[in-house]
XYZ file of C-alpha atoms in Angstrom:
356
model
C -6.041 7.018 20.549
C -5.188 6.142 24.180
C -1.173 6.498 24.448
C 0.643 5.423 21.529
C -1.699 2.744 20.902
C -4.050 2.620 17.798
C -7.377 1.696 18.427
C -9.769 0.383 15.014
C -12.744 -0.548 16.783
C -12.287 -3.552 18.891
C -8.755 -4.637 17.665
C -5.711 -2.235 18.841
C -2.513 -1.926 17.538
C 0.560 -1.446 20.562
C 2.167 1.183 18.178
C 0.663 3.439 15.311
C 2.449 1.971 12.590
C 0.659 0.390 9.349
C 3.205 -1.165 6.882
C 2.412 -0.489 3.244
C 0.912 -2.620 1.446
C 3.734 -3.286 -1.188
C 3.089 -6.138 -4.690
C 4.457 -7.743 -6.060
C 6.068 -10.375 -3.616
C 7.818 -7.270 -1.665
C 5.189 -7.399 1.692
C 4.235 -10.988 2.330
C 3.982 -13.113 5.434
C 7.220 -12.023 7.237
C 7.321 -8.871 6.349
C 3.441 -8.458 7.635
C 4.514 -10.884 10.507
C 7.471 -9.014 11.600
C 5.958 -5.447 11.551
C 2.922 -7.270 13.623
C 5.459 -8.732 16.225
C 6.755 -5.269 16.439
C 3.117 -4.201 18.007
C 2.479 -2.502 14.412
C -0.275 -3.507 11.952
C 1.749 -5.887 9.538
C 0.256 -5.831 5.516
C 0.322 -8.831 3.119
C 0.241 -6.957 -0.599
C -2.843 -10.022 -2.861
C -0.677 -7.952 -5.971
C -0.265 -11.476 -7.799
C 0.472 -12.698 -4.368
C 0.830 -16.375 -6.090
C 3.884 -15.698 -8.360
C 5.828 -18.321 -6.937
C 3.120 -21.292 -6.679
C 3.752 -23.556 -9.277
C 0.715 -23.548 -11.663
C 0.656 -19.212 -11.544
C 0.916 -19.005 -15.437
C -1.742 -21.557 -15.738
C -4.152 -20.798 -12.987
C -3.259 -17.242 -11.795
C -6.489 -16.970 -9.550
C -6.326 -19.913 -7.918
C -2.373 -19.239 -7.331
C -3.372 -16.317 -6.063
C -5.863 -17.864 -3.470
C -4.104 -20.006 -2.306
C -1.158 -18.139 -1.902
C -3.545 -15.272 0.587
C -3.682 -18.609 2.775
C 0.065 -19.475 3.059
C 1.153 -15.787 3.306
C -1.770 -14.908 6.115
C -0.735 -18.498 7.642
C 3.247 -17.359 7.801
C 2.898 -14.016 9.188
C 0.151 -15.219 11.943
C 3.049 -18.304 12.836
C 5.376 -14.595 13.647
C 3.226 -12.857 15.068
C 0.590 -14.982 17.267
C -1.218 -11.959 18.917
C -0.506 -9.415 16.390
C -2.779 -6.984 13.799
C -2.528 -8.745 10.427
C -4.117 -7.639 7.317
C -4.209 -7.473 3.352
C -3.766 -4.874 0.831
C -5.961 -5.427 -1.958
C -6.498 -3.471 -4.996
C -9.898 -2.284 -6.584
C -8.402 -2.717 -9.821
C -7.579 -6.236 -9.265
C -9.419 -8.883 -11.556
C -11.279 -11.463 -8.702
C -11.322 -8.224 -6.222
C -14.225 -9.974 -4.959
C -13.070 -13.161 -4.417
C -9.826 -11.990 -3.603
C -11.653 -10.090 -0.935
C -13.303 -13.227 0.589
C -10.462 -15.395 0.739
C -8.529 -12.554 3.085
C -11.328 -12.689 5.208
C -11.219 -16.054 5.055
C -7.155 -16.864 5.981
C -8.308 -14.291 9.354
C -7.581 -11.102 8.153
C -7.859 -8.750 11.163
C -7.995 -5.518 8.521
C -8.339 -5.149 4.685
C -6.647 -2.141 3.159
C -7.831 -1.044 -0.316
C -7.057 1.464 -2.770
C -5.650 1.940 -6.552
C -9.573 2.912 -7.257
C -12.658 3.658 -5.020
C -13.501 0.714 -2.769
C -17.064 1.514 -3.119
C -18.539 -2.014 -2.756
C -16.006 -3.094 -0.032
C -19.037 -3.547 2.805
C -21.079 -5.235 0.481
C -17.800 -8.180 -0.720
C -17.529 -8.169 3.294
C -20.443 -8.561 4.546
C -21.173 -9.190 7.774
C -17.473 -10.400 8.825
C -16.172 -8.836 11.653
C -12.613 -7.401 9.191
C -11.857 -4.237 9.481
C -12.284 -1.951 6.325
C -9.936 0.941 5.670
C -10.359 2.734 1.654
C -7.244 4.360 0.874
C -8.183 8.330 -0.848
C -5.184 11.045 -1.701
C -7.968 14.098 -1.972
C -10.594 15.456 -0.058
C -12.919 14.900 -3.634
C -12.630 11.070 -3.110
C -13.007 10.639 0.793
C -16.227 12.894 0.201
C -16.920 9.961 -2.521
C -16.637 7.053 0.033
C -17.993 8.350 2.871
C -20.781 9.409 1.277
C -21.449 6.407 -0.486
C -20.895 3.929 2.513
C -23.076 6.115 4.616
C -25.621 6.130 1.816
C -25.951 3.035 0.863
C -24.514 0.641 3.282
C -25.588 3.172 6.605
C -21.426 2.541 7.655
C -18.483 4.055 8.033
C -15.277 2.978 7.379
C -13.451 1.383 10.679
C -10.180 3.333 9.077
C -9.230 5.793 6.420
C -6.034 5.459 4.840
C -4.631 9.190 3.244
C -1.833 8.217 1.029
C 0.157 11.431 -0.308
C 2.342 12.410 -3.278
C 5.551 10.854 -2.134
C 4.356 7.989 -1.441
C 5.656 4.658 -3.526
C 4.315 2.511 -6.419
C 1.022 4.133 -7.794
C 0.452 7.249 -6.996
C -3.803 8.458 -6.663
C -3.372 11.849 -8.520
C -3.103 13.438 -11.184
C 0.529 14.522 -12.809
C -0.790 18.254 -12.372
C -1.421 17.937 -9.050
C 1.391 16.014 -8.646
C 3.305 19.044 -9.497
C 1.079 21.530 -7.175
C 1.723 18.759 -4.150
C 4.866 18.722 -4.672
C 4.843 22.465 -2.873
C 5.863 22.358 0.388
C 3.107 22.612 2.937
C 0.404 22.232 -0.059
C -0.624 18.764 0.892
C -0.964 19.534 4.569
C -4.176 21.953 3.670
C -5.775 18.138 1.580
C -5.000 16.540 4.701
C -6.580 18.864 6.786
C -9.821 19.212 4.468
C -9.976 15.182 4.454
C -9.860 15.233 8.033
C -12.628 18.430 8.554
C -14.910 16.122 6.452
C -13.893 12.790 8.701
C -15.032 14.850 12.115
C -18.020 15.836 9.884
C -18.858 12.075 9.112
C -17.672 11.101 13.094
C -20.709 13.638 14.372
C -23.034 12.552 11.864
C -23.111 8.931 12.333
C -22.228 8.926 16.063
C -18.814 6.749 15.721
C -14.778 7.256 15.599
C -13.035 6.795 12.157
C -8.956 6.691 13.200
C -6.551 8.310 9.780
C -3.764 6.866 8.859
C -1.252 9.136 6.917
C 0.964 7.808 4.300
C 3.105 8.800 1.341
C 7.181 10.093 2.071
C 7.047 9.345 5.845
C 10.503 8.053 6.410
C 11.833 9.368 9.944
C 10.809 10.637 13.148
C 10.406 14.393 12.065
C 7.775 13.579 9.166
C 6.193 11.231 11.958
C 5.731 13.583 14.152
C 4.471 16.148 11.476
C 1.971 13.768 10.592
C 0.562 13.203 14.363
C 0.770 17.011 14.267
C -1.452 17.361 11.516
C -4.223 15.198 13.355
C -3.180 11.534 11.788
C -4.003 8.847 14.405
C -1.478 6.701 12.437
C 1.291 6.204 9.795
C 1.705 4.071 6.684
C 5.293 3.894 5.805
C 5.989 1.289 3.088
C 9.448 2.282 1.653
C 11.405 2.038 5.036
C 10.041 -1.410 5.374
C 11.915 -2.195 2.285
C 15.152 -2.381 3.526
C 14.668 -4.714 6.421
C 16.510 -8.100 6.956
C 12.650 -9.495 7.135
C 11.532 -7.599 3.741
C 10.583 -10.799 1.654
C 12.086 -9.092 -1.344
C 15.131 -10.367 -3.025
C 18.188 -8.806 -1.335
C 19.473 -7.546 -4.706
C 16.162 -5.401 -4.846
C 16.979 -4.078 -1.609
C 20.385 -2.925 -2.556
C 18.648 -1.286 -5.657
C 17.313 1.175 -3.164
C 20.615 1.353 -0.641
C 22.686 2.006 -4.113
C 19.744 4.797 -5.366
C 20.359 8.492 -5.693
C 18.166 11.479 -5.349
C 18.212 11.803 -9.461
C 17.400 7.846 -9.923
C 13.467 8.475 -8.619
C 11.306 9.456 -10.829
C 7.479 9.948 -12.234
C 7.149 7.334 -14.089
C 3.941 5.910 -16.233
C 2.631 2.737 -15.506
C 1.424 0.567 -18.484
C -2.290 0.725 -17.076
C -2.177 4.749 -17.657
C -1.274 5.746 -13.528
C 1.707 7.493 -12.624
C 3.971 6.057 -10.297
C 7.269 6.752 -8.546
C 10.161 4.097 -9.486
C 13.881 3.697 -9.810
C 15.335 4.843 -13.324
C 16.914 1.642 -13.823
C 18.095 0.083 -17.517
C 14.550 -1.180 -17.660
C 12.765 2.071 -17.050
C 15.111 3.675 -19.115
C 14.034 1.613 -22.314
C 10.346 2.368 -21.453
C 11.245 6.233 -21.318
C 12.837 5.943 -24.798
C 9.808 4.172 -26.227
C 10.661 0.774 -26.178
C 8.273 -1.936 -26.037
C 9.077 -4.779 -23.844
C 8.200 -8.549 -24.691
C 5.608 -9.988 -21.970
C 4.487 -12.999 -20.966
C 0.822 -14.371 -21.839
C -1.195 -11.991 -19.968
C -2.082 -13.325 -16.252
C -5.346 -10.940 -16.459
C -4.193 -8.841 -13.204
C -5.545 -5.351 -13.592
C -8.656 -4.462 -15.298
C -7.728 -1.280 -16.904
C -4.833 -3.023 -18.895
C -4.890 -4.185 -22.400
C -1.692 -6.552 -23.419
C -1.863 -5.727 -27.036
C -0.982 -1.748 -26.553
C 0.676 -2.036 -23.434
C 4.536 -0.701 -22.694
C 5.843 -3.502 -20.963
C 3.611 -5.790 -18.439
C 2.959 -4.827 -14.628
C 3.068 -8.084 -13.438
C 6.344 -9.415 -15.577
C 8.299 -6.395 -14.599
C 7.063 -6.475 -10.971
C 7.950 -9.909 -10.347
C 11.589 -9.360 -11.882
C 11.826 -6.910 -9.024
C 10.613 -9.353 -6.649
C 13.376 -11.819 -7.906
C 16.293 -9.626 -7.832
C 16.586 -9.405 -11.637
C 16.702 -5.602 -11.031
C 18.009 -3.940 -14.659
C 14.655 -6.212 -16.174
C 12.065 -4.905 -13.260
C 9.975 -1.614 -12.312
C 11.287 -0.977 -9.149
C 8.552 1.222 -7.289
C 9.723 3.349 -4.414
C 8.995 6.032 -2.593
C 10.185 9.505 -2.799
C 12.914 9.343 -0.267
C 14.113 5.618 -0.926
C 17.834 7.230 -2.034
C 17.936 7.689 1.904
C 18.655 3.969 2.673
C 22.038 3.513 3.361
C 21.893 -0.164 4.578
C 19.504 -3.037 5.822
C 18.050 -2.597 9.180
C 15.399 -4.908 11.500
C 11.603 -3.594 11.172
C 12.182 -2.731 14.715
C 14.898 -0.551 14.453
C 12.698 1.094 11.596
C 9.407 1.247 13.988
C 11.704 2.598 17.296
C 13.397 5.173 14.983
C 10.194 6.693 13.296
C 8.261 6.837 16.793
C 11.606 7.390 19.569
C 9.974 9.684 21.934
C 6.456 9.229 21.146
C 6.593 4.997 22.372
């Protein structure tokens, strides 16, 4: 890193600042474009990026597609010269093609977690996008490192650590959710993910930048996180309560209005915990309700609409919509802290101050 820039091979970010990727409809083209006017590296969530095209419950893929287009499109009109990219999940039906029509729209950077991104350099090719897998233990950098280096004789150009507090789904366990949840207990994963990085680095001759996520939500916990060796932070649930979030404002006041006690581990319908707001909606699922859904839109592979909950996408786009006491409402561990809407740049001066 040379100042407070953020160097990923030949692209460079002016501050070291990733927005979280955040699906549905919650980080789209201004969000992405604002954080990337704000010398950060803006993310555009694919999470059934489509939901408002108009033929989404007839042609969800294609929705989707050409939604990644528009979005990318938007948040490059905001941010001309800025470091635009996509989150994309593994567990995405179309990851693949999903994959190629981010690189397509320009993507400077392709984020990609919620399973192993083992085949990422091969769905990539020989674009010139950045790759960045996201991991939460030392067990599954060792996994994609490994692998890449293996079989594809790479590294990846970032790696993303995403922590217990962080929003939406979480990559552990609801054990070692528990032993995380120890103060100071994550900090030794980090620092065994990052021993095997400088490992890696030596081995293959090249620099591999971290990015720490997961309950980074002012300046103290950023500076903790440079402490601990991160090159970077992801921060998703700050972003939230921007003016430019493209959420619907009454989702943003879900978080402003939130208590401490209102977050909780929750279980998503496709078996992964996750961290939400307990909101009426939750609170049926918790009580062992099952929810009505639409015909499925085939999002996730791991989900099976006949023994399902509730669905991921119906209840994900309610958020998105504002229809808050019918939506999950992912968030991170510390969104009760919001007390009103601010600008992404009063978010990105007040998690860096000194540092910039």
């Amino acid at each position: 890193m040379d100042g407070h820039k953020l160097k990923i091979g030949n692209i460079e970010a002016a501050v070291p600042v990733i927005q979280g990727g955040m699906g549905v409809g919650v980080s789209l083209g201004n969000l992405a474009g604002a954080v990337a006017k704000a010398g950060g590296i803006g993310v555009i969530s694919a999470a059934q990026i489509g939901f408002r095209e108009p033929d989404f419950d007839t042609d969800t893929k294609a929705a989707n597609l050409r939604a990644i287009r528009k979005e990318y499109e938007k948040a490059r009109k905001i941010a001309p010269k800025g470091v635009i990219g996509f989150n994309l999940m593994v567990a995405m039906r179309h990851y693949d093609e999903y994959v190629q029509a981010a690189i397509e729209a320009g993507a400077d950077i392709i984020i990609s977690g919620a399973g192993l991104p083992t085949e990422l350099p091969k769905i990539a090719g020989d674009s010139d996008v950045k790759l960045a897998p996201v991991v939460s233990t030392e067990k599954s950098a060792r996994v994609i490192l490994k692998y890449w280096g293996k079989k594809y004789g790479r590294m990846p150009d970032l790696l993303v650590i995403e922590g217990p507090k962080a929003g939406g789904h979480l990559g552990f366990t609801r054990e070692q959710l528990k032993e995380y949840g120890k103060d100071g207990s994550y900090d030794q994963e980090i620092h065994r993910i990052l021993d095997l990085v400088k490992m890696y680095e030596e081995q293959y001759q090249c620099r591999i930048p971290a990015a720490l996520g997961g309950g980074i939500e002012n300046h103290e916990q950023a500076m903790h996180a440079f402490s601990l060796g991160a090159d970077a932070i992801q921060v998703g649930t700050r972003f939230v309560t921007t003016e430019e979030c493209d959420a619907d404002i009454r989702y943003k006041e879900a978080y402003i209005q939130a208590e401490k006690e209102d977050i909780a581990i929750v279980k998503s319908p496709v078996g992964m915990p996750g961290r939400a707001i307990v909101n009426p909606f939750m609170k049926k699922v918790m009580a062992g309700e099952k929810i009505p859904h639409s015909p499925c839109h085939h999002c996730l592979h791991s989900c099976h609409p006949a023994e399902i909950p509730y669905c991921i996408t119906d209840a994900l786009i309610h958020a998105a919509k504002g229809e808050v006491d019918e939506a999950l409402l992912f968030c991170g561990a510390y969104a009760y802290k919001a007390k009103r809407l601010e600008t992404v740049k009063e978010v990105v001066d007040s998690l860096l101050a000194e540092r910039v």
